[in-house]
Amino acid sequence: MTPPDPNFGAPPGAAKKFPDYVPPTKVHYDGQKPATLHLRKCKLVTQVGGRAREHTFDKGTITVGAMEDNDLVVSDDTVSRYHCKIVQEETSYLLVDLGSTNGTFINRVRIKEAYLKPGCTIGLGNTEVKFHAADEKLEILPSRKEKLGRMVGRHVKMRELYTVLEKIAPTATTVVIEGETGTGKEVVAQTIHELSTRANGPIMVFDCGAVPDNLIESELFGHEKGSFTGAIMTRQGLFEMAHGGTLFLDELGELPLDLQPKLLRALEQREIRRVGSNKPIKVDVRIIAATNRNLEDEVRAGRFRQDLFYRLSVVRVFIPPLRDRIDDLAVLIKHFLHDGTYNKKSDGSQKVTGVSRAAMDVLAAYKWPGNVRELVNTMERAISFSEGELIEPRDLPETVRGEEAAPRRPGTSGPISVGSADVDATFKDAKERWVSTFERDYILTLLKKNKGNISHAAREADIDRKYFRKLMKKYGIEGGGDTDDEADDTIV
């Protein structure tokens, strides 16, 4: 996957075209070269008792008024309880009057809403507030940590990523996580949420590629009773359910083109409308998105809207594939052996305590196309095959050992035998019979392992959920759960 272009999507000559232009919070971390993190902050200066007091904010919306629950509280009888708000947009700040009694002014001109220019004066009744836009520049240096939240790794690319995440997590900025399948993008999203000021709020996960196109709008925004066939009751969408917390949009590149304007509108206005309703609902949600596609290429190909790309690309981080940080294998395996439930005996002790030198050499030589998710599955399989305290090369899958995999009888660990019935059949019939048996047993085993959750089973099989359902229907397998509300425990 090609690392992101730091300049893609930026408005050319923005500072010259727009006098109120403010450099946005930006970072494009691709792990390939030194990067600088730009943190945009709003600074408001008030005069209290003849002394200037500075108030710095990095929130998306700043409320100003006399009530104590405002972000900036102004003790002035001429200031309304909720006087005005300052909204952070991509390249500017917008001042909006909230129906105040005595009005809101910019440089003594009364406004309903207007863009703020750095250095201007905001008038609130008898109070004046100076507006400034601060741009904090931070060089990204590797952290000394080997673990951050649920993320594990001591490679320099991972430690630089820790630095970025620790800086941007407390802010309200939107984050796009890019990387190959299996690198642990959902774990990164969970880590950002846990390090943010929204940690006590919910984190809702939506897989854009796992829901039929005609149901995506209802899943995200909710629907009213009777709004479409099957809508037997009013239902909240994930935006409402994530209010006060984080909404993680997984596989964003799979979002249909005709639904992208609705997502853009929700991001810009911070309000949604349920399907079948004209009533807007305000939502306070931080958006984190992930994709294994190169969104720049998707924009150029016309499959992804450039305005949505630019709106989302406040902070973009690239998760390196496992093959580029192969020296993290030892620390990852140690973590899996220690924490994996599949390596626990009934008394809580470990079944397997380590990996032999020969097995580690095999693991280090493998390219890991499935990344960390494949490593987790490999360790679980090796532990189940291991007969001692150490994993040996023979316990590893044939693909990892670089050997041709012998066909196995479904549900067993031995090679499949060809009985007389198979020999009597034609090659084509025998092959189809064997494939059908394998497919049915494979689907049943994965569903049982994932407690009937179709989305999780399809993800583990690395096949589209719709195709997984098609196979279930083909072999008459009754459906399991279709929800995907459990967090992915893949560890980076």
CSV table of C-alpha atoms in Angstrom, one decimal, residues 31 47 54 71 98 136 152 166 256 274 282 360 379 398 414 419 459 462:
chain,number,residue,atom,x,y,z
A,31,GLY,CA,6.6,6.0,9.0
A,47,GLN,CA,-9.6,41.1,30.5
A,54,GLU,CA,-5.7,33.3,28.2
A,71,ASP,CA,-16.5,26.3,27.8
A,98,LEU,CA,-27.1,31.9,19.8
A,136,GLU,CA,1.7,24.1,17.9
A,152,VAL,CA,2.3,-3.9,21.4
A,166,GLU,CA,-0.6,10.3,22.6
A,256,PRO,CA,-21.2,3.5,-1.4
A,274,ARG,CA,-33.3,9.5,11.0
A,282,LYS,CA,-27.6,17.1,17.4
A,360,MET,CA,11.3,-18.7,15.6
A,379,MET,CA,-0.2,-19.0,17.4
A,398,GLU,CA,2.4,-25.6,6.2
A,414,GLY,CA,-4.8,-36.0,9.1
A,419,GLY,CA,-12.1,-44.1,-0.7
A,459,ARG,CA,-13.7,-11.6,9.1
A,462,ASP,CA,-11.1,-13.2,5.3
